[in-house]
Amino acid sequence: MLTLKKQYGELAPSERLLLGPGPSGVDPRVLRAMSTPLLGHLDPEFLEIMNETGELLRYVFQTENNLTLAMSGTGSAGMDTILSNLLEPGDKAIVAVCGVFGERMVDIAGRSGAQVKVVQGEWGRIVEPEAVEAAFKEMPAAKLLAVVHGETSTGILQPLTDLAAIAHRYGALLAVDCVTSLGGAPVLIDEWGVDAAYSGTQKCLSCPPGLSPVTLNEKARAVLQRRKTKVPSWYLDLTMIERYWGKERFYHHTAPISMLYALREALRIIAEEGLEARWARHELNARAFIAGCQALGLAPFAQEGHRLPSLVTIRIPAGVEDAAVRRFLLDEYKIEIGGGLGPVKGQIWRVGLMGYNSNRRTITLLLTALAAALSAQGHKASAGAALEAADAVYGAGR
Ligand SMILES: *Cc1c(COP(=O)(O)O)cnc(C)c1O
């Protein structure tokens, strides 16, 4: 008999302002929805909740795709779903990479048994369409082009329309990672010609991590139906999961009921605000934050004109210690921001201004906290100047 050596206290997480790359802050309405009583996963009432979630997802993705649903799992489950359902051994695929999440796509695409060609872009910049075109010239039989829309490791927002045109000219599908862009920047699946896309609940949808919305158009669905081999993952096999979300209600796995309550509420909040207003809000707050940072002597990292409004990257000034600043923000202000990954580790901070947390109050507090953290490091920084610069963007003046 194994016995416990200590008493475990009741869970009491500290207050945090989550301004890192995810998870992001959650609207209290979403937490309330999650704590409502469970329904059975085939209860007619729950099936209606699934239908409504599908309708709301089509609005947020701006698509009429029938095959639009939420996979059980975090954003990476969506990445795995799209790539492992659309690729099989012997296929050819091109992946555009300019950060960590593009690299993850390469890893997953390779595991499907496909031959993968990487278009390597520079960290902090978009991948240029010419480079993608050149890759198709070398691999004209590629079945799929995969790319990250909002690259959370660098803060880049990749334009997609040129890439869609190139992929379609070569008869390939365009598959897109919208994890950090959906709900925070325009994502127009149908208008832009995106054939398959996935996202996650824990970024701009302001919902806890746990579901991954995906959408596939009829062209992508036909590719799925023509597969010669079974999807290697039973759990992520869309040919079965679409039968649960569709009319048939075929039992596959038990839907994470409370997570679906959460997602439905989060999407309802987005619908109330309206997508265009939400995109404009993210854009304005990102601009105000960047202006404030510049007044603090912090330069933006991501390429100008292609900055992701939901995740701002800033260069850490010389002589300032990355970990000490992040620790100060957490200890003194209960604020979490993210550090750099891979080649930019220790060189940049990643600040998530996503969904519920993209607002003037948050930015005012964060700029004040950053000024204090930098001053504690001996870096000359004036909170007053930062707030004035941000206020100028908001049009408030002083
Ligand atoms: C966060 C993120 C993912 C992975 O999502 P998880 O929820 O961590 O599994 C994938 N792609 C991008 C661009 C992300 O920002």
mmCIF file of C-alpha atoms and ligand atoms in Angstrom:
data_model
loop_
_atom_site.group_PDB
_atom_site.id
_atom_site.type_symbol
_atom_site.label_atom_id
_atom_site.label_comp_id
_atom_site.label_asym_id
_atom_site.label_seq_id
_atom_site.Cartn_x
_atom_site.Cartn_y
_atom_site.Cartn_z
ATOM 1 C CA MET A 1 0.000 0.000 0.000
ATOM 2 C CA LEU A 2 1.506 3.283 -1.121
ATOM 3 C CA THR A 3 0.697 6.142 1.254
ATOM 4 C CA LEU A 4 0.834 9.900 0.730
ATOM 5 C CA LYS A 5 3.611 11.717 2.568
ATOM 6 C CA LYS A 6 1.959 15.104 2.738
ATOM 7 C CA GLN A 7 -1.377 16.869 2.827
ATOM 8 C CA TYR A 8 -2.393 18.610 -0.360
ATOM 9 C CA GLY A 9 -3.928 22.068 -0.027
ATOM 10 C CA GLU A 10 -6.893 23.266 -1.987
ATOM 11 C CA LEU A 11 -5.894 24.777 -5.328
ATOM 12 C CA ALA A 12 -5.407 28.537 -5.027
ATOM 13 C CA PRO A 13 -3.547 29.897 -8.065
ATOM 14 C CA SER A 14 -2.133 33.415 -7.672
ATOM 15 C CA GLU A 15 -3.581 36.305 -9.585
ATOM 16 C CA ARG A 16 -1.792 36.797 -12.899
ATOM 17 C CA LEU A 17 -2.068 39.164 -15.816
ATOM 18 C CA LEU A 18 -1.190 36.798 -18.659
ATOM 19 C CA LEU A 19 0.602 38.855 -21.303
ATOM 20 C CA GLY A 20 2.851 36.138 -22.669
ATOM 21 C CA PRO A 21 2.512 34.116 -25.875
ATOM 22 C CA GLY A 22 -0.290 32.034 -24.323
ATOM 23 C CA PRO A 23 -2.322 31.053 -22.469
ATOM 24 C CA SER A 24 -3.902 34.501 -22.460
ATOM 25 C CA GLY A 25 -6.342 36.039 -20.016
ATOM 26 C CA VAL A 26 -9.823 34.557 -19.999
ATOM 27 C CA ASP A 27 -13.066 36.517 -19.823
ATOM 28 C CA PRO A 28 -14.874 35.705 -16.524
ATOM 29 C CA ARG A 29 -17.937 34.853 -18.620
ATOM 30 C CA VAL A 30 -15.975 31.959 -20.135
ATOM 31 C CA LEU A 31 -14.959 30.646 -16.705
ATOM 32 C CA ARG A 32 -18.578 30.840 -15.573
ATOM 33 C CA ALA A 33 -19.737 28.910 -18.641
ATOM 34 C CA MET A 34 -17.170 26.208 -17.820
ATOM 35 C CA SER A 35 -18.530 25.714 -14.332
ATOM 36 C CA THR A 36 -22.109 25.036 -15.467
ATOM 37 C CA PRO A 37 -23.420 21.444 -15.123
ATOM 38 C CA LEU A 38 -22.354 18.756 -17.553
ATOM 39 C CA LEU A 39 -24.618 17.341 -20.230
ATOM 40 C CA GLY A 40 -24.071 13.976 -21.853
ATOM 41 C CA HIS A 41 -22.015 14.194 -25.042
ATOM 42 C CA LEU A 42 -24.934 12.845 -27.103
ATOM 43 C CA ASP A 43 -27.642 14.776 -25.221
ATOM 44 C CA PRO A 44 -29.770 16.688 -27.752
ATOM 45 C CA GLU A 45 -29.047 19.887 -25.832
ATOM 46 C CA PHE A 46 -25.310 19.304 -26.102
ATOM 47 C CA LEU A 47 -25.579 18.470 -29.802
ATOM 48 C CA GLU A 48 -27.253 21.846 -30.284
ATOM 49 C CA ILE A 49 -24.331 23.485 -28.425
ATOM 50 C CA MET A 50 -21.978 21.769 -30.878
ATOM 51 C CA ASN A 51 -24.029 22.996 -33.846
ATOM 52 C CA GLU A 52 -23.974 26.555 -32.539
ATOM 53 C CA THR A 53 -20.233 26.339 -31.861
ATOM 54 C CA GLY A 54 -19.735 25.225 -35.473
ATOM 55 C CA GLU A 55 -21.815 28.169 -36.752
ATOM 56 C CA LEU A 56 -19.877 30.640 -34.595
ATOM 57 C CA LEU A 57 -16.581 29.129 -35.746
ATOM 58 C CA ARG A 58 -17.591 29.621 -39.384
ATOM 59 C CA TYR A 59 -18.204 33.288 -38.590
ATOM 60 C CA VAL A 60 -14.860 33.732 -36.826
ATOM 61 C CA PHE A 61 -12.981 31.878 -39.614
ATOM 62 C CA GLN A 62 -15.092 33.753 -42.232
ATOM 63 C CA THR A 63 -15.869 30.562 -44.080
ATOM 64 C CA GLU A 64 -18.788 28.534 -45.326
ATOM 65 C CA ASN A 65 -16.799 25.317 -44.982
ATOM 66 C CA ASN A 66 -19.053 22.531 -43.820
ATOM 67 C CA LEU A 67 -16.115 20.734 -42.229
ATOM 68 C CA THR A 68 -15.482 23.241 -39.427
ATOM 69 C CA LEU A 69 -15.187 21.881 -35.904
ATOM 70 C CA ALA A 70 -13.127 21.909 -32.733
ATOM 71 C CA MET A 71 -10.580 19.141 -32.201
ATOM 72 C CA SER A 72 -10.011 17.938 -28.636
ATOM 73 C CA GLY A 73 -6.525 19.143 -27.814
ATOM 74 C CA THR A 74 -4.476 22.328 -27.854
ATOM 75 C CA GLY A 75 -3.353 24.256 -30.942
ATOM 76 C CA SER A 76 -0.673 21.686 -31.717
ATOM 77 C CA ALA A 77 -3.398 19.039 -32.026
ATOM 78 C CA GLY A 78 -4.879 21.173 -34.803
ATOM 79 C CA MET A 79 -1.497 21.332 -36.521
ATOM 80 C CA ASP A 80 -1.184 17.561 -36.255
ATOM 81 C CA THR A 81 -4.776 17.101 -37.471
ATOM 82 C CA ILE A 82 -4.414 19.192 -40.604
ATOM 83 C CA LEU A 83 -1.002 17.885 -41.645
ATOM 84 C CA SER A 84 -1.499 14.229 -40.816
ATOM 85 C CA ASN A 85 -4.947 14.110 -42.435
ATOM 86 C CA LEU A 86 -3.887 15.830 -45.662
ATOM 87 C CA LEU A 87 -0.490 14.165 -46.127
ATOM 88 C CA GLU A 88 0.451 10.518 -46.481
ATOM 89 C CA PRO A 89 3.610 8.553 -47.281
ATOM 90 C CA GLY A 90 4.994 9.424 -50.697
ATOM 91 C CA ASP A 91 3.371 12.878 -50.836
ATOM 92 C CA LYS A 92 5.385 16.026 -51.350
ATOM 93 C CA ALA A 93 4.883 19.158 -49.258
ATOM 94 C CA ILE A 94 6.415 22.613 -48.979
ATOM 95 C CA VAL A 95 6.596 24.388 -45.621
ATOM 96 C CA ALA A 96 7.462 28.078 -45.286
ATOM 97 C CA VAL A 97 9.418 28.626 -42.067
ATOM 98 C CA CYS A 98 10.460 31.793 -40.248
ATOM 99 C CA GLY A 99 10.078 30.720 -36.630
ATOM 100 C CA VAL A 100 9.435 27.944 -34.133
ATOM 101 C CA PHE A 101 5.906 27.089 -35.247
ATOM 102 C CA GLY A 102 6.943 26.751 -38.885
ATOM 103 C CA GLU A 103 9.652 24.365 -37.675
ATOM 104 C CA ARG A 104 7.025 22.369 -35.776
ATOM 105 C CA MET A 105 5.022 22.081 -39.021
ATOM 106 C CA VAL A 106 8.102 20.660 -40.761
ATOM 107 C CA ASP A 107 8.502 18.067 -38.002
ATOM 108 C CA ILE A 108 4.846 17.000 -38.166
ATOM 109 C CA ALA A 109 4.700 16.986 -41.974
ATOM 110 C CA GLY A 110 7.812 14.769 -42.017
ATOM 111 C CA ARG A 111 6.257 12.321 -39.551
ATOM 112 C CA SER A 112 3.376 11.764 -41.985
ATOM 113 C CA GLY A 113 5.881 10.169 -44.347
ATOM 114 C CA ALA A 114 5.732 13.028 -46.843
ATOM 115 C CA GLN A 115 8.834 14.415 -48.515
ATOM 116 C CA VAL A 116 9.131 17.954 -47.144
ATOM 117 C CA LYS A 117 10.810 20.938 -48.756
ATOM 118 C CA VAL A 118 11.536 23.836 -46.411
ATOM 119 C CA VAL A 119 11.465 27.462 -47.552
ATOM 120 C CA GLN A 120 13.666 29.032 -44.914
ATOM 121 C CA GLY A 121 12.862 32.647 -44.109
ATOM 122 C CA GLU A 122 14.599 34.988 -41.728
ATOM 123 C CA TRP A 123 13.463 35.202 -38.081
ATOM 124 C CA GLY A 124 11.576 38.457 -37.589
ATOM 125 C CA ARG A 125 10.625 38.796 -41.249
ATOM 126 C CA ILE A 126 7.891 37.309 -43.442
ATOM 127 C CA VAL A 127 8.637 34.576 -45.966
ATOM 128 C CA GLU A 128 8.746 36.218 -49.397
ATOM 129 C CA PRO A 129 6.350 34.835 -52.049
ATOM 130 C CA GLU A 130 9.257 34.644 -54.546
ATOM 131 C CA ALA A 131 11.023 32.138 -52.300
ATOM 132 C CA VAL A 132 7.854 30.021 -52.140
ATOM 133 C CA GLU A 133 7.448 30.222 -55.913
ATOM 134 C CA ALA A 134 11.066 29.046 -56.336
ATOM 135 C CA ALA A 135 10.340 26.047 -54.083
ATOM 136 C CA PHE A 136 7.339 25.078 -56.223
ATOM 137 C CA LYS A 137 9.527 25.304 -59.338
ATOM 138 C CA GLU A 138 11.832 22.745 -57.723
ATOM 139 C CA MET A 139 8.953 20.640 -56.381
ATOM 140 C CA PRO A 140 6.036 21.205 -58.796
ATOM 141 C CA ALA A 141 4.232 18.062 -57.627
ATOM 142 C CA ALA A 142 3.892 19.373 -54.061
ATOM 143 C CA LYS A 143 0.429 18.544 -52.778
ATOM 144 C CA LEU A 144 0.386 21.087 -49.986
ATOM 145 C CA LEU A 145 1.917 24.385 -48.923
ATOM 146 C CA ALA A 146 1.908 24.948 -45.170
ATOM 147 C CA VAL A 147 2.566 28.289 -43.513
ATOM 148 C CA VAL A 148 2.071 30.046 -40.192
ATOM 149 C CA HIS A 149 -0.112 33.160 -40.374
ATOM 150 C CA GLY A 150 0.825 34.686 -37.006
ATOM 151 C CA GLU A 151 4.306 33.448 -36.042
ATOM 152 C CA THR A 152 4.215 33.709 -32.254
ATOM 153 C CA SER A 153 7.967 33.182 -31.876
ATOM 154 C CA THR A 154 8.825 36.337 -33.868
ATOM 155 C CA GLY A 155 5.646 38.482 -33.941
ATOM 156 C CA ILE A 156 5.199 38.359 -37.716
ATOM 157 C CA LEU A 157 1.868 38.373 -39.580
ATOM 158 C CA GLN A 158 2.431 36.551 -42.872
ATOM 159 C CA PRO A 159 0.362 37.809 -45.856
ATOM 160 C CA LEU A 160 -1.494 34.885 -47.402
ATOM 161 C CA THR A 161 -3.155 35.885 -50.670
ATOM 162 C CA ASP A 162 0.011 35.670 -52.807
ATOM 163 C CA LEU A 163 0.879 32.317 -51.269
ATOM 164 C CA ALA A 164 -2.642 31.008 -51.986
ATOM 165 C CA ALA A 165 -2.322 32.065 -55.632
ATOM 166 C CA ILE A 166 1.062 30.346 -55.991
ATOM 167 C CA ALA A 167 -0.085 27.116 -54.315
ATOM 168 C CA HIS A 168 -3.232 26.974 -56.442
ATOM 169 C CA ARG A 169 -1.288 27.603 -59.658
ATOM 170 C CA TYR A 170 0.625 24.405 -58.883
ATOM 171 C CA GLY A 171 -2.519 22.520 -57.899
ATOM 172 C CA ALA A 172 -1.518 22.407 -54.222
ATOM 173 C CA LEU A 173 -3.568 23.084 -51.117
ATOM 174 C CA LEU A 174 -2.753 25.962 -48.775
ATOM 175 C CA ALA A 175 -2.808 24.952 -45.087
ATOM 176 C CA VAL A 176 -2.476 27.727 -42.522
ATOM 177 C CA ASP A 177 -1.727 28.019 -38.796
ATOM 178 C CA CYS A 178 -4.091 30.700 -37.424
ATOM 179 C CA VAL A 179 -3.425 29.947 -33.755
ATOM 180 C CA THR A 180 -2.320 33.470 -32.788
ATOM 181 C CA SER A 181 -4.187 35.406 -35.473
ATOM 182 C CA LEU A 182 -7.756 34.074 -35.200
ATOM 183 C CA GLY A 183 -9.841 36.587 -33.264
ATOM 184 C CA GLY A 184 -6.995 39.122 -33.119
ATOM 185 C CA ALA A 185 -6.271 39.962 -36.767
ATOM 186 C CA PRO A 186 -8.206 39.492 -40.006
ATOM 187 C CA VAL A 187 -8.494 35.821 -41.002
ATOM 188 C CA LEU A 188 -10.599 35.460 -44.160
ATOM 189 C CA ILE A 189 -10.464 31.778 -44.999
ATOM 190 C CA ASP A 190 -12.776 31.804 -48.042
ATOM 191 C CA GLU A 191 -11.835 35.189 -49.473
ATOM 192 C CA TRP A 192 -8.099 34.469 -49.246
ATOM 193 C CA GLY A 193 -8.349 30.974 -50.696
ATOM 194 C CA VAL A 194 -7.085 29.106 -47.635
ATOM 195 C CA ASP A 195 -7.951 25.422 -48.091
ATOM 196 C CA ALA A 196 -7.352 24.217 -44.548
ATOM 197 C CA ALA A 197 -6.621 26.002 -41.283
ATOM 198 C CA TYR A 198 -6.413 25.402 -37.576
ATOM 199 C CA SER A 199 -6.318 27.541 -34.469
ATOM 200 C CA GLY A 200 -6.307 27.193 -30.683
ATOM 201 C CA THR A 201 -8.564 28.406 -27.927
ATOM 202 C CA GLN A 202 -5.865 29.825 -25.645
ATOM 203 C CA LYS A 203 -4.647 32.810 -27.691
ATOM 204 C CA CYS A 204 -6.952 35.506 -29.107
ATOM 205 C CA LEU A 205 -10.141 33.565 -28.424
ATOM 206 C CA SER A 206 -9.448 34.195 -24.703
ATOM 207 C CA CYS A 207 -10.460 30.749 -23.614
ATOM 208 C CA PRO A 208 -8.362 28.189 -21.681
ATOM 209 C CA PRO A 209 -6.140 25.827 -23.712
ATOM 210 C CA GLY A 210 -7.882 22.606 -24.668
ATOM 211 C CA LEU A 211 -9.593 22.846 -28.051
ATOM 212 C CA SER A 212 -8.313 23.425 -31.538
ATOM 213 C CA PRO A 213 -10.779 24.778 -34.114
ATOM 214 C CA VAL A 214 -10.117 23.474 -37.639
ATOM 215 C CA THR A 215 -11.701 24.165 -41.007
ATOM 216 C CA LEU A 216 -11.283 22.424 -44.379
ATOM 217 C CA ASN A 217 -12.891 23.333 -47.689
ATOM 218 C CA GLU A 218 -14.312 20.810 -50.148
ATOM 219 C CA LYS A 219 -11.013 20.627 -52.066
ATOM 220 C CA ALA A 220 -9.152 19.668 -48.893
ATOM 221 C CA ARG A 221 -11.931 17.298 -47.933
ATOM 222 C CA ALA A 222 -11.660 15.563 -51.308
ATOM 223 C CA VAL A 223 -7.936 15.044 -50.665
ATOM 224 C CA LEU A 224 -8.840 13.490 -47.325
ATOM 225 C CA GLN A 225 -11.413 11.200 -48.925
ATOM 226 C CA ARG A 226 -8.977 10.077 -51.639
ATOM 227 C CA ARG A 227 -6.329 8.912 -49.138
ATOM 228 C CA LYS A 228 -4.798 5.553 -49.980
ATOM 229 C CA THR A 229 -3.798 4.904 -46.370
ATOM 230 C CA LYS A 230 -5.599 5.367 -43.065
ATOM 231 C CA VAL A 231 -4.814 8.518 -41.063
ATOM 232 C CA PRO A 232 -2.075 7.221 -38.744
ATOM 233 C CA SER A 233 -3.579 8.772 -35.606
ATOM 234 C CA TRP A 234 -6.920 7.214 -34.668
ATOM 235 C CA TYR A 235 -7.691 10.106 -32.313
ATOM 236 C CA LEU A 236 -7.120 12.848 -34.892
ATOM 237 C CA ASP A 237 -8.741 11.081 -37.851
ATOM 238 C CA LEU A 238 -11.100 13.633 -39.393
ATOM 239 C CA THR A 239 -12.884 11.024 -41.479
ATOM 240 C CA MET A 240 -14.335 9.692 -38.221
ATOM 241 C CA ILE A 241 -14.569 12.948 -36.250
ATOM 242 C CA GLU A 242 -16.607 14.662 -38.973
ATOM 243 C CA ARG A 243 -19.195 11.916 -38.529
ATOM 244 C CA TYR A 244 -19.580 12.901 -34.845
ATOM 245 C CA TRP A 245 -19.895 16.629 -35.611
ATOM 246 C CA GLY A 246 -22.152 15.878 -38.619
ATOM 247 C CA LYS A 247 -25.746 14.603 -38.760
ATOM 248 C CA GLU A 248 -24.815 10.995 -38.063
ATOM 249 C CA ARG A 249 -23.557 11.697 -34.490
ATOM 250 C CA PHE A 250 -21.333 8.656 -34.714
ATOM 251 C CA TYR A 251 -19.577 8.051 -31.372
ATOM 252 C CA HIS A 252 -15.838 8.616 -31.666
ATOM 253 C CA HIS A 253 -14.563 9.985 -28.355
ATOM 254 C CA THR A 254 -16.271 11.820 -25.514
ATOM 255 C CA ALA A 255 -16.285 15.523 -26.315
ATOM 256 C CA PRO A 256 -14.667 17.664 -23.581
ATOM 257 C CA ILE A 257 -18.018 19.106 -22.561
ATOM 258 C CA SER A 258 -16.859 22.001 -20.346
ATOM 259 C CA MET A 259 -14.275 23.111 -22.909
ATOM 260 C CA LEU A 260 -16.995 23.303 -25.547
ATOM 261 C CA TYR A 261 -19.099 25.409 -23.192
ATOM 262 C CA ALA A 262 -16.084 27.684 -22.832
ATOM 263 C CA LEU A 263 -15.440 27.942 -26.553
ATOM 264 C CA ARG A 264 -19.075 28.663 -27.345
ATOM 265 C CA GLU A 265 -19.104 31.484 -24.788
ATOM 266 C CA ALA A 266 -15.773 32.878 -26.050
ATOM 267 C CA LEU A 267 -17.082 32.884 -29.626
ATOM 268 C CA ARG A 268 -20.343 34.478 -28.503
ATOM 269 C CA ILE A 269 -18.300 37.293 -26.928
ATOM 270 C CA ILE A 270 -16.469 37.781 -30.250
ATOM 271 C CA ALA A 271 -19.756 37.855 -32.161
ATOM 272 C CA GLU A 272 -21.133 40.489 -29.757
ATOM 273 C CA GLU A 273 -18.104 42.718 -30.298
ATOM 274 C CA GLY A 274 -17.984 42.049 -34.043
ATOM 275 C CA LEU A 275 -14.862 40.833 -35.840
ATOM 276 C CA GLU A 276 -14.000 44.143 -37.453
ATOM 277 C CA ALA A 277 -14.214 46.040 -34.161
ATOM 278 C CA ARG A 278 -12.115 43.342 -32.521
ATOM 279 C CA TRP A 279 -9.401 43.515 -35.180
ATOM 280 C CA ALA A 280 -9.333 47.326 -34.912
ATOM 281 C CA ARG A 281 -9.031 47.091 -31.123
ATOM 282 C CA HIS A 282 -6.030 44.755 -31.359
ATOM 283 C CA GLU A 283 -4.385 46.987 -33.956
ATOM 284 C CA LEU A 284 -4.849 50.159 -31.896
ATOM 285 C CA ASN A 285 -3.585 48.632 -28.652
ATOM 286 C CA ALA A 286 -0.535 47.106 -30.329
ATOM 287 C CA ARG A 287 0.328 50.474 -31.865
ATOM 288 C CA ALA A 288 -0.058 52.237 -28.527
ATOM 289 C CA PHE A 289 2.121 49.646 -26.800
ATOM 290 C CA ILE A 290 4.857 49.870 -29.428
ATOM 291 C CA ALA A 291 4.836 53.673 -29.181
ATOM 292 C CA GLY A 292 5.194 53.383 -25.409
ATOM 293 C CA CYS A 293 8.045 50.877 -25.768
ATOM 294 C CA GLN A 294 9.894 53.161 -28.144
ATOM 295 C CA ALA A 295 9.638 55.947 -25.574
ATOM 296 C CA LEU A 296 11.241 53.528 -23.099
ATOM 297 C CA GLY A 297 14.108 52.941 -25.522
ATOM 298 C CA LEU A 298 12.821 49.525 -26.597
ATOM 299 C CA ALA A 299 12.820 48.799 -30.332
ATOM 300 C CA PRO A 300 10.290 46.488 -32.005
ATOM 301 C CA PHE A 301 11.780 43.266 -33.372
ATOM 302 C CA ALA A 302 9.333 42.245 -36.118
ATOM 303 C CA GLN A 303 9.505 43.654 -39.630
ATOM 304 C CA GLU A 304 7.573 46.908 -39.976
ATOM 305 C CA GLY A 305 4.341 46.583 -41.922
ATOM 306 C CA HIS A 306 4.012 42.908 -40.979
ATOM 307 C CA ARG A 307 3.615 43.084 -37.219
ATOM 308 C CA LEU A 308 1.210 40.763 -35.494
ATOM 309 C CA PRO A 309 -1.103 42.945 -33.350
ATOM 310 C CA SER A 310 -1.825 40.149 -30.877
ATOM 311 C CA LEU A 311 1.826 39.406 -30.123
ATOM 312 C CA VAL A 312 4.342 42.230 -30.016
ATOM 313 C CA THR A 313 8.060 41.399 -29.977
ATOM 314 C CA ILE A 314 10.571 43.883 -28.595
ATOM 315 C CA ARG A 315 14.337 43.793 -28.483
ATOM 316 C CA ILE A 316 15.952 43.568 -25.060
ATOM 317 C CA PRO A 317 18.368 46.497 -24.747
ATOM 318 C CA ALA A 318 22.070 45.816 -24.163
ATOM 319 C CA GLY A 319 22.935 45.529 -20.480
ATOM 320 C CA VAL A 320 19.426 44.527 -19.432
ATOM 321 C CA GLU A 321 18.968 41.016 -18.110
ATOM 322 C CA ASP A 322 16.036 39.167 -19.675
ATOM 323 C CA ALA A 323 15.167 36.868 -16.760
ATOM 324 C CA ALA A 324 15.532 39.593 -14.095
ATOM 325 C CA VAL A 325 13.044 41.852 -15.867
ATOM 326 C CA ARG A 326 10.504 39.072 -16.323
ATOM 327 C CA ARG A 327 10.913 38.062 -12.684
ATOM 328 C CA PHE A 328 10.406 41.681 -11.562
ATOM 329 C CA LEU A 329 7.194 41.948 -13.600
ATOM 330 C CA LEU A 330 5.891 38.723 -12.082
ATOM 331 C CA ASP A 331 6.872 39.477 -8.483
ATOM 332 C CA GLU A 332 5.968 43.152 -8.346
ATOM 333 C CA TYR A 333 3.071 43.357 -10.793
ATOM 334 C CA LYS A 334 1.852 39.738 -11.236
ATOM 335 C CA ILE A 335 2.418 40.211 -14.960
ATOM 336 C CA GLU A 336 3.686 37.408 -17.172
ATOM 337 C CA ILE A 337 5.395 38.207 -20.476
ATOM 338 C CA GLY A 338 7.321 35.753 -22.659
ATOM 339 C CA GLY A 339 10.999 35.421 -23.449
ATOM 340 C CA GLY A 340 12.496 34.578 -26.825
ATOM 341 C CA LEU A 341 12.739 31.065 -28.255
ATOM 342 C CA GLY A 342 15.525 29.401 -30.245
ATOM 343 C CA PRO A 343 17.920 31.811 -31.965
ATOM 344 C CA VAL A 344 16.334 34.891 -30.333
ATOM 345 C CA LYS A 345 16.397 33.548 -26.775
ATOM 346 C CA GLY A 346 17.610 36.308 -24.441
ATOM 347 C CA GLN A 347 17.297 38.859 -27.247
ATOM 348 C CA ILE A 348 13.576 39.628 -27.362
ATOM 349 C CA TRP A 349 10.472 39.724 -25.201
ATOM 350 C CA ARG A 350 7.161 38.482 -26.504
ATOM 351 C CA VAL A 351 4.127 40.363 -25.273
ATOM 352 C CA GLY A 352 0.711 38.885 -25.925
ATOM 353 C CA LEU A 353 -2.043 41.487 -26.221
ATOM 354 C CA MET A 354 -4.727 38.974 -26.986
ATOM 355 C CA GLY A 355 -8.516 39.158 -26.880
ATOM 356 C CA TYR A 356 -9.665 40.036 -23.370
ATOM 357 C CA ASN A 357 -6.248 41.530 -22.510
ATOM 358 C CA SER A 358 -5.961 43.826 -25.505
ATOM 359 C CA ASN A 359 -7.086 47.059 -23.840
ATOM 360 C CA ARG A 360 -5.844 50.461 -22.784
ATOM 361 C CA ARG A 361 -5.898 49.678 -19.069
ATOM 362 C CA THR A 362 -3.572 46.696 -19.554
ATOM 363 C CA ILE A 363 -1.178 48.656 -21.722
ATOM 364 C CA THR A 364 -1.004 51.526 -19.252
ATOM 365 C CA LEU A 365 -0.158 49.107 -16.452
ATOM 366 C CA LEU A 366 2.334 47.131 -18.525
ATOM 367 C CA LEU A 367 4.238 50.226 -19.675
ATOM 368 C CA THR A 368 4.425 51.467 -16.091
ATOM 369 C CA ALA A 369 5.643 48.073 -14.898
ATOM 370 C CA LEU A 370 8.194 47.793 -17.707
ATOM 371 C CA ALA A 371 9.568 51.254 -16.915
ATOM 372 C CA ALA A 372 10.020 50.237 -13.277
ATOM 373 C CA ALA A 373 11.628 46.911 -14.241
ATOM 374 C CA LEU A 374 14.055 48.610 -16.614
ATOM 375 C CA SER A 375 14.911 51.324 -14.076
ATOM 376 C CA ALA A 376 15.668 48.606 -11.521
ATOM 377 C CA GLN A 377 18.212 47.303 -14.054
ATOM 378 C CA GLY A 378 19.842 50.717 -14.382
ATOM 379 C CA HIS A 379 18.317 51.334 -17.825
ATOM 380 C CA LYS A 380 17.019 54.887 -18.062
ATOM 381 C CA ALA A 381 13.264 54.643 -18.594
ATOM 382 C CA SER A 382 10.469 57.099 -17.882
ATOM 383 C CA ALA A 383 6.976 55.753 -17.342
ATOM 384 C CA GLY A 384 5.603 59.241 -17.959
ATOM 385 C CA ALA A 385 7.155 59.431 -21.408
ATOM 386 C CA ALA A 386 5.904 55.939 -22.267
ATOM 387 C CA LEU A 387 2.335 56.725 -21.220
ATOM 388 C CA GLU A 388 2.411 60.001 -23.108
ATOM 389 C CA ALA A 389 3.498 58.193 -26.282
ATOM 390 C CA ALA A 390 0.766 55.579 -25.838
ATOM 391 C CA ASP A 391 -1.841 58.259 -25.072
ATOM 392 C CA ALA A 392 -0.904 60.071 -28.256
ATOM 393 C CA VAL A 393 -1.847 56.935 -30.190
ATOM 394 C CA TYR A 394 -5.155 56.721 -28.356
ATOM 395 C CA GLY A 395 -5.689 60.365 -29.304
ATOM 396 C CA ALA A 396 -6.129 61.448 -25.709
ATOM 397 C CA GLY A 397 -3.306 63.940 -25.389
ATOM 398 C CA ARG A 398 -2.441 65.317 -21.968
HETATM 399 C C1 LIG B 1 0.651 28.475 -29.435
HETATM 400 C C2 LIG B 1 0.852 28.124 -30.857
HETATM 401 C C3 LIG B 1 0.741 26.801 -31.335
HETATM 402 C C4 LIG B 1 0.587 25.634 -30.409
HETATM 403 O O1 LIG B 1 -0.525 25.712 -29.635
HETATM 404 P P1 LIG B 1 -0.583 24.909 -28.249
HETATM 405 O O2 LIG B 1 -1.899 25.334 -27.725
HETATM 406 O O3 LIG B 1 0.585 25.370 -27.436
HETATM 407 O O4 LIG B 1 -0.505 23.467 -28.570
HETATM 408 C C5 LIG B 1 0.859 26.573 -32.683
HETATM 409 N N1 LIG B 1 1.091 27.582 -33.539
HETATM 410 C C6 LIG B 1 1.218 28.850 -33.134
HETATM 411 C C7 LIG B 1 1.474 29.912 -34.139
HETATM 412 C C8 LIG B 1 1.105 29.155 -31.780
HETATM 413 O O5 LIG B 1 1.230 30.421 -31.374
#
